[in-house]
mmCIF file of C-alpha atoms in Angstrom:
data_model
loop_
_atom_site.group_PDB
_atom_site.id
_atom_site.type_symbol
_atom_site.label_atom_id
_atom_site.label_comp_id
_atom_site.label_asym_id
_atom_site.label_seq_id
_atom_site.Cartn_x
_atom_site.Cartn_y
_atom_site.Cartn_z
ATOM 1 C CA MET A 1 19.724 -21.365 -4.465
ATOM 2 C CA LYS A 2 21.294 -24.009 -2.074
ATOM 3 C CA SER A 3 18.641 -26.539 -1.153
ATOM 4 C CA ASP A 4 20.116 -27.107 2.379
ATOM 5 C CA ARG A 5 19.900 -23.469 3.447
ATOM 6 C CA LYS A 6 16.796 -21.529 4.783
ATOM 7 C CA TYR A 7 16.780 -17.662 4.234
ATOM 8 C CA ARG A 8 15.039 -15.557 6.526
ATOM 9 C CA ILE A 9 13.621 -12.359 5.462
ATOM 10 C CA MET A 10 12.062 -9.624 7.745
ATOM 11 C CA PHE A 11 9.526 -6.924 6.616
ATOM 12 C CA TYR A 12 8.734 -3.762 8.655
ATOM 13 C CA THR A 13 6.529 -0.898 8.102
ATOM 14 C CA HIS A 14 5.411 1.782 10.545
ATOM 15 C CA ASP A 15 1.671 1.772 11.428
ATOM 16 C CA GLY A 16 0.580 5.098 9.961
ATOM 17 C CA ALA A 17 -2.674 6.641 8.672
ATOM 18 C CA GLY A 18 -3.474 4.188 5.850
ATOM 19 C CA LEU A 19 -2.971 0.476 5.100
ATOM 20 C CA GLY A 20 -1.142 0.852 1.681
ATOM 21 C CA HIS A 21 2.243 0.339 3.226
ATOM 22 C CA LEU A 22 1.281 -2.952 5.047
ATOM 23 C CA THR A 23 -0.552 -4.416 2.108
ATOM 24 C CA ARG A 24 2.400 -3.782 -0.409
ATOM 25 C CA ILE A 25 4.956 -5.450 1.937
ATOM 26 C CA SER A 26 2.607 -8.232 2.580
ATOM 27 C CA ARG A 27 2.351 -9.094 -1.158
ATOM 28 C CA ILE A 28 6.174 -8.896 -1.549
ATOM 29 C CA ALA A 29 6.578 -11.180 1.512
ATOM 30 C CA ALA A 30 3.913 -13.520 0.024
ATOM 31 C CA ALA A 31 5.719 -13.668 -3.346
ATOM 32 C CA LEU A 32 9.008 -14.378 -1.839
ATOM 33 C CA SER A 33 7.624 -17.040 0.682
ATOM 34 C CA THR A 34 6.466 -19.341 -2.266
ATOM 35 C CA HIS A 35 10.166 -20.247 -2.641
ATOM 36 C CA ASN A 36 10.979 -23.363 -0.738
ATOM 37 C CA ASN A 37 14.092 -21.809 0.923
ATOM 38 C CA ILE A 38 12.609 -18.631 1.941
ATOM 39 C CA GLU A 39 10.738 -17.941 5.207
ATOM 40 C CA CYS A 40 9.297 -14.347 5.831
ATOM 41 C CA MET A 41 8.145 -12.405 8.897
ATOM 42 C CA VAL A 42 6.016 -9.371 8.462
ATOM 43 C CA VAL A 43 6.437 -6.854 11.635
ATOM 44 C CA SER A 44 4.127 -3.877 12.265
ATOM 45 C CA GLY A 45 1.861 -2.404 14.736
ATOM 46 C CA PHE A 46 -1.297 -2.408 12.488
ATOM 47 C CA ARG A 47 -4.265 -3.990 14.058
ATOM 48 C CA GLU A 48 -5.351 -4.925 10.687
ATOM 49 C CA MET A 49 -2.413 -7.476 10.129
ATOM 50 C CA SER A 50 -4.723 -10.368 10.956
ATOM 51 C CA PHE A 51 -6.619 -10.097 7.820
ATOM 52 C CA ILE A 52 -4.240 -8.221 5.389
ATOM 53 C CA VAL A 53 -1.102 -10.473 5.754
ATOM 54 C CA ASN A 54 -1.065 -13.821 4.006
ATOM 55 C CA LYS A 55 -2.151 -16.383 6.421
ATOM 56 C CA ASP A 56 0.940 -18.609 5.618
ATOM 57 C CA LEU A 57 3.380 -15.788 6.683
ATOM 58 C CA LEU A 58 4.946 -15.294 10.091
ATOM 59 C CA VAL A 59 3.357 -12.325 11.635
ATOM 60 C CA CYS A 60 4.702 -10.195 14.646
ATOM 61 C CA LYS A 61 2.264 -7.647 15.993
ATOM 62 C CA LEU A 62 3.940 -4.812 17.828
ATOM 63 C CA PRO A 63 1.857 -2.432 20.211
ATOM 64 C CA SER A 64 0.111 0.122 18.081
ATOM 65 C CA ARG A 65 0.880 3.552 18.077
ATOM 66 C CA ASP A 66 -2.817 4.313 17.981
ATOM 67 C CA SER A 67 -3.043 2.447 21.301
ATOM 68 C CA MET A 68 0.089 4.189 22.965
ATOM 69 C CA ILE A 69 -0.243 7.905 21.799
ATOM 70 C CA GLU A 70 -3.212 9.724 23.250
ATOM 71 C CA GLU A 71 -3.746 12.042 20.279
ATOM 72 C CA ARG A 72 -3.968 9.032 17.831
ATOM 73 C CA ALA A 73 -6.200 7.237 20.078
ATOM 74 C CA ASN A 74 -8.690 10.047 20.259
ATOM 75 C CA TYR A 75 -9.177 9.917 16.650
ATOM 76 C CA TRP A 76 -10.898 6.560 17.099
ATOM 77 C CA ASN A 77 -12.867 7.982 20.315
ATOM 78 C CA GLN A 78 -10.600 5.775 22.468
ATOM 79 C CA HIS A 79 -7.916 6.378 25.145
ATOM 80 C CA ALA A 80 -4.210 5.266 25.124
ATOM 81 C CA PHE A 81 -3.763 2.102 27.042
ATOM 82 C CA ILE A 82 -0.685 3.425 28.879
ATOM 83 C CA ASP A 83 0.151 6.999 29.850
ATOM 84 C CA ILE A 84 3.812 7.545 28.625
ATOM 85 C CA ASP A 85 5.363 10.338 26.718
ATOM 86 C CA ILE A 86 5.741 10.052 22.854
ATOM 87 C CA PRO A 87 9.650 9.671 23.086
ATOM 88 C CA GLU A 88 9.082 6.763 25.309
ATOM 89 C CA VAL A 89 6.657 5.133 22.748
ATOM 90 C CA TYR A 90 9.401 5.068 20.181
ATOM 91 C CA LYS A 91 12.019 3.928 22.596
ATOM 92 C CA TRP A 92 9.654 0.961 23.420
ATOM 93 C CA ARG A 93 9.352 0.301 19.617
ATOM 94 C CA LYS A 94 13.191 0.380 19.155
ATOM 95 C CA ALA A 95 13.629 -2.055 21.986
ATOM 96 C CA ASP A 96 10.961 -4.394 20.395
ATOM 97 C CA MET A 97 12.594 -4.307 17.082
ATOM 98 C CA GLU A 98 16.228 -4.859 18.319
ATOM 99 C CA MET A 99 14.979 -7.908 20.297
ATOM 100 C CA LEU A 100 13.092 -9.366 17.300
ATOM 101 C CA PHE A 101 16.043 -8.912 14.905
ATOM 102 C CA SER A 102 18.516 -10.525 17.390
ATOM 103 C CA LEU A 103 16.067 -13.512 17.649
ATOM 104 C CA TYR A 104 15.050 -13.923 14.088
ATOM 105 C CA LYS A 105 18.559 -13.059 12.559
ATOM 106 C CA PRO A 106 17.192 -12.116 9.138
ATOM 107 C CA ASN A 107 19.382 -12.538 6.065
ATOM 108 C CA ALA A 108 17.448 -9.620 4.336
ATOM 109 C CA PHE A 109 15.367 -6.895 5.874
ATOM 110 C CA PHE A 110 12.733 -4.847 3.913
ATOM 111 C CA ILE A 111 11.779 -1.392 5.232
ATOM 112 C CA ASP A 112 8.812 0.488 3.620
ATOM 113 C CA TYR A 113 8.709 4.347 3.185
ATOM 114 C CA TYR A 114 10.582 5.590 6.355
ATOM 115 C CA VAL A 115 14.211 4.713 5.700
ATOM 116 C CA THR A 116 14.992 4.311 9.408
ATOM 117 C CA GLY A 117 11.577 3.878 10.805
ATOM 118 C CA LYS A 118 9.028 6.511 11.953
ATOM 119 C CA ARG A 119 11.532 7.903 14.672
ATOM 120 C CA GLU A 120 14.740 6.197 13.717
ATOM 121 C CA GLU A 121 13.862 3.132 15.558
ATOM 122 C CA LEU A 122 15.613 1.002 13.015
ATOM 123 C CA LEU A 123 18.817 3.168 12.699
ATOM 124 C CA ASP A 124 21.014 1.174 15.171
ATOM 125 C CA ILE A 125 19.887 -2.126 13.623
ATOM 126 C CA ILE A 126 21.031 -1.164 10.117
ATOM 127 C CA LYS A 127 24.294 0.293 11.126
ATOM 128 C CA LYS A 128 25.173 -2.704 13.336
ATOM 129 C CA HIS A 129 24.014 -5.525 10.843
ATOM 130 C CA TYR A 130 24.335 -4.236 7.412
ATOM 131 C CA ARG A 131 27.466 -6.428 6.784
ATOM 132 C CA THR A 132 25.687 -9.548 7.421
ATOM 133 C CA THR A 133 22.154 -8.689 6.347
ATOM 134 C CA TYR A 134 20.973 -7.340 3.100
ATOM 135 C CA PHE A 135 18.633 -4.162 3.714
ATOM 136 C CA TYR A 136 16.274 -3.349 1.009
ATOM 137 C CA TYR A 137 14.198 -0.096 0.868
ATOM 138 C CA ILE A 138 10.675 -0.019 -0.646
ATOM 139 C CA ASN A 139 9.167 3.153 -1.824
ATOM 140 C CA ARG A 140 5.945 3.459 -4.150
ATOM 141 C CA GLY A 141 8.043 5.605 -6.274
ATOM 142 C CA ILE A 142 5.688 8.474 -6.282
ATOM 143 C CA ILE A 143 5.948 10.375 -2.973
ATOM 144 C CA GLY A 144 3.839 13.444 -3.554
ATOM 145 C CA CYS A 145 4.260 16.658 -1.901
ATOM 146 C CA GLU A 146 7.583 18.485 -1.534
ATOM 147 C CA TRP A 147 7.171 18.648 2.300
ATOM 148 C CA SER A 148 6.980 14.816 2.479
ATOM 149 C CA ILE A 149 10.136 14.390 0.252
ATOM 150 C CA LYS A 150 12.200 16.731 2.181
ATOM 151 C CA THR A 151 11.113 15.871 5.722
ATOM 152 C CA GLN A 152 10.295 12.290 5.606
ATOM 153 C CA VAL A 153 12.164 10.472 2.752
ATOM 154 C CA LEU A 154 15.042 12.304 1.156
ATOM 155 C CA THR A 155 16.327 14.010 4.186
ATOM 156 C CA LYS A 156 20.229 14.441 4.260
ATOM 157 C CA ASN A 157 20.608 11.719 6.964
ATOM 158 C CA ASN A 158 18.311 9.268 5.083
ATOM 159 C CA CYS A 159 20.182 9.726 1.948
ATOM 160 C CA MET A 160 23.422 9.123 3.733
ATOM 161 C CA VAL A 161 21.990 5.776 5.153
ATOM 162 C CA LEU A 162 20.803 4.667 1.703
ATOM 163 C CA GLU A 163 24.112 5.348 0.325
ATOM 164 C CA LYS A 164 26.100 3.460 2.916
ATOM 165 C CA TYR A 165 23.977 0.671 4.253
ATOM 166 C CA PHE A 166 21.282 -0.447 1.816
ATOM 167 C CA LYS A 167 21.878 -3.053 -0.753
ATOM 168 C CA ARG A 168 18.973 -1.996 -3.170
ATOM 169 C CA ILE A 169 16.163 0.520 -3.517
ATOM 170 C CA PHE A 170 12.893 -0.727 -5.150
ATOM 171 C CA LEU A 171 10.620 1.815 -6.707
ATOM 172 C CA THR A 172 7.373 0.149 -7.060
ATOM 173 C CA ASN A 173 5.852 2.264 -9.865
ATOM 174 C CA ASP A 174 5.978 2.234 -13.684
ATOM 175 C CA GLU A 175 9.074 4.335 -14.738
ATOM 176 C CA SER A 176 7.371 5.761 -17.804
ATOM 177 C CA VAL A 177 4.638 7.159 -15.449
ATOM 178 C CA PHE A 178 7.220 8.869 -13.005
ATOM 179 C CA ASP A 179 10.695 8.444 -12.947
ATOM 180 C CA PHE A 180 12.028 8.927 -9.247
ATOM 181 C CA THR A 181 15.679 8.876 -10.264
ATOM 182 C CA SER A 182 15.471 11.741 -12.706
ATOM 183 C CA VAL A 183 13.103 13.952 -10.989
ATOM 184 C CA TYR A 184 14.615 14.007 -7.331
ATOM 185 C CA ASP A 185 18.159 15.259 -6.627
ATOM 186 C CA LEU A 186 19.964 11.885 -5.831
ATOM 187 C CA SER A 187 23.583 11.014 -5.493
ATOM 188 C CA ASP A 188 25.070 8.685 -8.174
ATOM 189 C CA GLU A 189 25.443 6.096 -5.394
ATOM 190 C CA ILE A 190 21.807 6.086 -4.631
ATOM 191 C CA LYS A 191 20.822 6.089 -8.292
ATOM 192 C CA SER A 192 23.007 3.028 -8.797
ATOM 193 C CA LYS A 193 20.867 1.187 -6.156
ATOM 194 C CA CYS A 194 17.493 2.198 -7.686
ATOM 195 C CA ILE A 195 15.570 -0.414 -9.475
ATOM 196 C CA ASN A 196 12.118 0.681 -11.252
ATOM 197 C CA VAL A 197 10.340 -2.527 -10.731
ATOM 198 C CA GLY A 198 6.912 -1.765 -11.904
ATOM 199 C CA TYR A 199 3.746 -1.866 -9.932
ATOM 200 C CA VAL A 200 3.348 -4.403 -7.123
ATOM 201 C CA SER A 201 -0.121 -5.689 -8.217
ATOM 202 C CA ASN A 202 -2.491 -8.507 -7.259
ATOM 203 C CA LYS A 203 -3.814 -10.243 -10.352
ATOM 204 C CA ILE A 204 -7.071 -12.125 -9.604
ATOM 205 C CA SER A 205 -7.741 -15.296 -11.834
ATOM 206 C CA ASP A 206 -10.956 -15.231 -14.107
ATOM 207 C CA ASP A 207 -12.555 -18.062 -12.117
ATOM 208 C CA GLU A 208 -12.206 -16.170 -8.816
ATOM 209 C CA LYS A 209 -13.587 -13.137 -10.499
ATOM 210 C CA ASN A 210 -16.555 -15.088 -11.847
ATOM 211 C CA LYS A 211 -17.108 -16.702 -8.402
ATOM 212 C CA THR A 212 -17.120 -13.306 -6.795
ATOM 213 C CA ARG A 213 -19.697 -11.912 -9.066
ATOM 214 C CA TYR A 214 -21.819 -15.198 -8.784
ATOM 215 C CA LEU A 215 -21.834 -14.998 -4.868
ATOM 216 C CA ARG A 216 -22.603 -11.289 -4.878
ATOM 217 C CA LYS A 217 -25.533 -12.201 -7.377
ATOM 218 C CA ILE A 218 -24.449 -9.551 -9.925
ATOM 219 C CA ASP A 219 -25.711 -11.286 -13.088
ATOM 220 C CA ASN A 220 -25.066 -8.851 -16.077
ATOM 221 C CA LYS A 221 -25.555 -5.514 -14.006
ATOM 222 C CA VAL A 222 -22.813 -3.004 -13.990
ATOM 223 C CA TRP A 223 -21.150 -3.495 -10.570
ATOM 224 C CA ILE A 224 -19.496 -0.637 -8.807
ATOM 225 C CA VAL A 225 -17.263 -1.001 -5.955
ATOM 226 C CA CYS A 226 -16.471 2.170 -3.958
ATOM 227 C CA THR A 227 -13.616 2.190 -1.542
ATOM 228 C CA ALA A 228 -11.956 4.493 0.791
ATOM 229 C CA GLY A 229 -8.949 2.210 1.107
ATOM 230 C CA GLY A 230 -7.778 2.223 4.804
ATOM 231 C CA GLY A 231 -10.390 4.807 5.353
ATOM 232 C CA LYS A 232 -8.714 7.791 7.110
ATOM 233 C CA LEU A 233 -9.855 11.188 5.828
ATOM 234 C CA GLY A 234 -12.396 9.092 3.619
ATOM 235 C CA GLU A 235 -15.589 10.228 5.415
ATOM 236 C CA THR A 236 -16.739 12.797 2.865
ATOM 237 C CA PHE A 237 -15.951 10.359 -0.113
ATOM 238 C CA ILE A 238 -18.244 7.780 1.550
ATOM 239 C CA GLU A 239 -21.002 10.171 1.937
ATOM 240 C CA ASP A 240 -20.855 11.204 -1.611
ATOM 241 C CA MET A 241 -20.643 7.664 -2.829
ATOM 242 C CA ILE A 242 -23.902 6.822 -0.646
ATOM 243 C CA LYS A 243 -25.548 9.530 -2.718
ATOM 244 C CA ILE A 244 -24.286 8.459 -6.109
ATOM 245 C CA ALA A 245 -25.715 5.097 -5.508
ATOM 246 C CA SER A 246 -29.182 6.351 -5.254
ATOM 247 C CA VAL A 247 -28.758 7.992 -8.624
ATOM 248 C CA PHE A 248 -27.934 4.643 -10.610
ATOM 249 C CA PRO A 249 -30.600 2.193 -9.579
ATOM 250 C CA GLU A 250 -29.834 0.054 -12.657
ATOM 251 C CA ALA A 251 -26.302 -0.627 -11.155
ATOM 252 C CA GLU A 252 -25.283 -2.565 -8.161
ATOM 253 C CA PHE A 253 -22.949 -0.763 -5.621
ATOM 254 C CA ASP A 254 -20.684 -2.055 -2.777
ATOM 255 C CA ILE A 255 -19.441 0.894 -0.644
ATOM 256 C CA VAL A 256 -16.549 0.087 1.651
ATOM 257 C CA SER A 257 -15.602 2.710 4.313
ATOM 258 C CA GLY A 258 -12.490 1.019 5.435
ATOM 259 C CA PRO A 259 -11.488 0.057 9.035
ATOM 260 C CA ARG A 260 -9.799 3.296 9.678
ATOM 261 C CA ASN A 261 -12.858 5.329 9.039
ATOM 262 C CA SER A 262 -14.862 7.014 11.522
ATOM 263 C CA ILE A 263 -18.138 7.316 9.592
ATOM 264 C CA GLU A 264 -21.425 5.557 10.618
ATOM 265 C CA LEU A 265 -22.657 3.644 7.716
ATOM 266 C CA PRO A 266 -26.433 3.067 7.121
ATOM 267 C CA ILE A 267 -27.676 0.242 9.400
ATOM 268 C CA GLN A 268 -29.570 -1.327 6.465
ATOM 269 C CA ASP A 269 -28.554 -1.874 2.720
ATOM 270 C CA SER A 270 -30.491 -0.067 0.160
ATOM 271 C CA SER A 271 -32.147 -1.762 -2.777
ATOM 272 C CA ASN A 272 -29.037 -1.641 -4.917
ATOM 273 C CA CYS A 273 -26.284 -1.086 -2.440
ATOM 274 C CA LYS A 274 -24.469 -2.956 0.270
ATOM 275 C CA TYR A 275 -22.510 -1.117 2.883
ATOM 276 C CA HIS A 276 -19.374 -2.433 4.604
ATOM 277 C CA LYS A 277 -16.756 -1.330 7.220
ATOM 278 C CA CYS A 278 -14.187 -3.669 5.594
ATOM 279 C CA ILE A 279 -14.113 -6.879 3.319
ATOM 280 C CA ASN A 280 -11.537 -9.480 3.848
ATOM 281 C CA ASN A 281 -11.576 -10.046 0.192
ATOM 282 C CA LEU A 282 -11.790 -6.610 -1.068
ATOM 283 C CA PRO A 283 -9.088 -7.207 -3.860
ATOM 284 C CA SER A 284 -11.434 -9.826 -5.410
ATOM 285 C CA PHE A 285 -14.321 -7.392 -5.215
ATOM 286 C CA ILE A 286 -12.165 -4.673 -7.037
ATOM 287 C CA ALA A 287 -11.143 -7.169 -9.488
ATOM 288 C CA ALA A 288 -14.478 -8.714 -10.404
ATOM 289 C CA ALA A 289 -16.277 -5.161 -10.504
ATOM 290 C CA ASP A 290 -16.842 -3.162 -13.705
ATOM 291 C CA ILE A 291 -15.935 0.099 -11.908
ATOM 292 C CA CYS A 292 -13.845 0.956 -8.859
ATOM 293 C CA ILE A 293 -14.339 4.293 -7.459
ATOM 294 C CA THR A 294 -11.664 5.185 -4.960
ATOM 295 C CA THR A 295 -9.852 7.862 -3.055
ATOM 296 C CA GLY A 296 -6.666 6.951 -4.959
ATOM 297 C CA GLY A 297 -4.415 4.834 -2.564
ATOM 298 C CA TYR A 298 -1.683 2.825 -4.264
ATOM 299 C CA ASN A 299 -2.952 -0.550 -3.728
ATOM 300 C CA THR A 300 -6.422 -0.062 -4.655
ATOM 301 C CA ILE A 301 -5.133 1.500 -7.803
ATOM 302 C CA THR A 302 -2.839 -1.477 -8.639
ATOM 303 C CA GLU A 303 -5.647 -3.801 -8.016
ATOM 304 C CA ALA A 304 -7.900 -2.281 -10.599
ATOM 305 C CA LEU A 305 -5.125 -1.781 -13.071
ATOM 306 C CA SER A 306 -3.846 -5.502 -13.135
ATOM 307 C CA ASN A 307 -7.430 -6.701 -13.311
ATOM 308 C CA GLU A 308 -8.699 -4.360 -16.101
ATOM 309 C CA THR A 309 -11.300 -2.690 -13.864
ATOM 310 C CA TYR A 310 -12.338 0.782 -14.889
ATOM 311 C CA ILE A 311 -11.005 2.861 -12.067
ATOM 312 C CA MET A 312 -12.271 6.423 -11.193
ATOM 313 C CA ILE A 313 -10.176 8.408 -8.583
ATOM 314 C CA LYS A 314 -11.577 11.053 -6.223
ATOM 315 C CA PRO A 315 -8.639 11.759 -3.926
ATOM 316 C CA SER A 316 -9.260 12.516 -0.082
ATOM 317 C CA GLN A 317 -5.927 14.282 -0.349
ATOM 318 C CA LEU A 318 -7.194 17.502 -2.181
ATOM 319 C CA GLU A 319 -3.811 19.358 -2.797
ATOM 320 C CA LYS A 320 -2.550 18.918 -6.387
ATOM 321 C CA GLU A 321 0.846 18.081 -5.167
ATOM 322 C CA ASP A 322 -0.409 15.277 -2.692
ATOM 323 C CA GLU A 323 0.320 11.676 -3.751
ATOM 324 C CA GLN A 324 -3.281 10.517 -4.412
ATOM 325 C CA PHE A 325 -3.954 13.523 -6.807
ATOM 326 C CA PHE A 326 -0.592 13.527 -8.413
ATOM 327 C CA HIS A 327 -0.381 9.765 -8.990
ATOM 328 C CA ALA A 328 -4.088 10.006 -10.628
ATOM 329 C CA SER A 329 -2.927 12.893 -12.798
ATOM 330 C CA LEU A 330 0.209 11.045 -13.978
ATOM 331 C CA LEU A 331 -1.679 7.837 -14.836
ATOM 332 C CA SER A 332 -4.429 9.982 -16.709
ATOM 333 C CA ARG A 333 -1.692 11.364 -18.950
ATOM 334 C CA LYS A 334 0.043 8.020 -19.445
ATOM 335 C CA LEU A 335 -3.168 6.308 -20.391
ATOM 336 C CA GLY A 336 -4.826 9.102 -22.328
ATOM 337 C CA SER A 337 -7.964 8.884 -20.135
ATOM 338 C CA ASP A 338 -9.093 11.148 -17.491
ATOM 339 C CA LEU A 339 -9.286 8.873 -14.268
ATOM 340 C CA LEU A 340 -9.788 11.987 -11.889
ATOM 341 C CA ILE A 341 -13.346 13.044 -10.660
ATOM 342 C CA LYS A 342 -13.705 16.551 -10.872
ATOM 343 C CA ASP A 343 -17.109 16.847 -9.169
ATOM 344 C CA GLU A 344 -20.363 15.057 -8.705
ATOM 345 C CA ASN A 345 -21.622 15.906 -12.258
ATOM 346 C CA ASP A 346 -18.302 14.652 -13.835
ATOM 347 C CA LEU A 347 -18.748 11.382 -11.993
ATOM 348 C CA LYS A 348 -22.368 10.870 -13.046
ATOM 349 C CA HIS A 349 -21.208 11.526 -16.601
ATOM 350 C CA LYS A 350 -18.316 8.855 -16.306
ATOM 351 C CA ILE A 351 -20.716 6.330 -14.947
ATOM 352 C CA ARG A 352 -23.387 6.927 -17.661
ATOM 353 C CA GLU A 353 -20.793 6.633 -20.332
ATOM 354 C CA PHE A 354 -19.526 3.375 -19.131
ATOM 355 C CA ILE A 355 -23.018 2.015 -18.836
ATOM 356 C CA LYS A 356 -23.625 2.794 -22.349
ATOM 357 C CA ARG A 357 -20.370 1.579 -23.801
ATOM 358 C CA ARG A 358 -19.088 -0.966 -21.200
ATOM 359 C CA SER A 359 -15.391 -0.349 -22.034
ATOM 360 C CA ALA A 360 -12.469 0.586 -19.792
ATOM 361 C CA PRO A 361 -9.110 2.304 -20.679
ATOM 362 C CA ASP A 362 -6.296 0.068 -22.023
ATOM 363 C CA TYR A 363 -3.928 -0.575 -19.091
ATOM 364 C CA SER A 364 -1.819 -3.018 -21.048
ATOM 365 C CA LYS A 365 1.075 -0.569 -21.567
ATOM 366 C CA LEU A 366 1.865 -0.248 -17.862
ATOM 367 C CA ASN A 367 4.520 -2.281 -16.177
ATOM 368 C CA MET A 368 2.811 -4.388 -13.537
ATOM 369 C CA ARG A 369 5.764 -6.817 -12.937
ATOM 370 C CA GLY A 370 6.879 -5.469 -9.561
ATOM 371 C CA LEU A 371 6.426 -8.680 -7.652
ATOM 372 C CA GLN A 372 8.238 -10.926 -10.183
ATOM 373 C CA THR A 373 11.146 -8.384 -10.439
ATOM 374 C CA ILE A 374 11.601 -7.972 -6.793
ATOM 375 C CA LYS A 375 11.562 -11.743 -6.081
ATOM 376 C CA ARG A 376 13.915 -12.509 -8.992
ATOM 377 C CA THR A 377 16.308 -9.826 -7.786
ATOM 378 C CA VAL A 378 16.460 -10.812 -4.114
ATOM 379 C CA LEU A 379 16.694 -14.546 -4.895
ATOM 380 C CA LYS A 380 19.767 -13.751 -6.898
ATOM 381 C CA ASP A 381 21.364 -11.530 -4.265
ATOM 382 C CA LEU A 382 20.857 -14.321 -1.601
ATOM 383 C CA ASN A 383 22.075 -17.067 -3.839
ATOM 384 C CA ASP A 384 25.322 -15.095 -4.962
ATOM 385 C CA VAL A 385 26.710 -14.049 -1.581
ATOM 386 C CA LEU A 386 25.035 -15.168 1.479
#
C-alpha cells in the first residue's frame, strides 16, 4: 500500500436485540486499523459501543432506536426520549448516515447483516457512491430460520443491490460447517462475490488467560463462565444457571446476564458463584475458563472455539431452525461432540463428565482465520485500485 495515502473505512450495524453484530464488526475494524495507512470509524446506535469497540477506533454513536421507539424503550422499563412516528426515526437515521458519509468520505464501507440497513437507510448512499467507495457486506454465514432469510437478508431487492453495488460478500463461518453459497438460491453474480473467510475469532494469549485466572483466584478449580451474550431473551437461561451453580460447589461460577437482560441478579454472590450484569473483559473470562455455558451467540461461540474452552450451548431461541440452535447443531455434527444442552439433567451430566476427565472437544479442524482473510483481501483491494 502506498505509504503517503491514508485510507478510511466506515463500519455500520443496526442497533438490534443482541450485541453480536457490533462485536463482529468491531473486531474486523480493530484488525484493519493495525495497518499504518488505515483508519476506521464504527457507527451504530448501540449504547454499549463505549466498552465493546476498541478504544483506539473512531466511534460515532447514533441516537439509539431503543431511545426513540416507545415499544423498544418499554422493554427496558423506559420511555422514548422523543415522541415521533417510527418512519420519522428511520428518516432521522438516514439523514445522520448521509451526513457522516459526506464528512468522512470513506474509501470502503462495511455493512453487517441488513444489506441496506434496517429500513433501507443506507440505500441512497450505496447507489450514489458505489463507484468511488468499496461496499463490503458482512454476514455470519448461518442466518437461521427461513423467515429471516426471505424477509431480512436475501430479499429480491437486497439480492439486486448485492449484485450491482457491492465489491465483496464476506461469510464469517467455516464453509465445512455450513456452505452459504450452495444452500441458498443465489445468482452467479452474488456467488462470485462471496468469500467464506472462516470465523471471526478473538484469540487470547496464554499470559492473559493465566493472569485472568490468577486475578479471579481460580487456582486448580474448574471454572465455569455462564453468559447470555447481549442478554435479551436470556432471562430463563440465567435463572437456570443460578440453580446449576448450587449443584456443583466444587467448581467456580461466573454468571453474566448481559447488559440487555431485564433479570434482577442476586444482590450477594454465593460461596462459589459471582454474578455480573456485564464484564468489560468477558472474552478473557471465556478464554480462561474451563467451560463456557452460553445461549449460543456467534461471538461467544467463536471466543470459546478459538481459545479451546469447552462450550455448552442452551439456546434462548428455541426453534430448531433458529440461528442459535441451528449453528450449535451444525457444530456438534462437525466436531463429533454434542454441544447442545437438552435439559437440566443433560447439563449436569456434561459438567460431571468434564470434571472427571478435564477434556474438551478438538476444535483445531475449524477455520478460525476470518480476521486475517478479511484484512488481507481488503488491503489488496485498496492497494490495487483506489
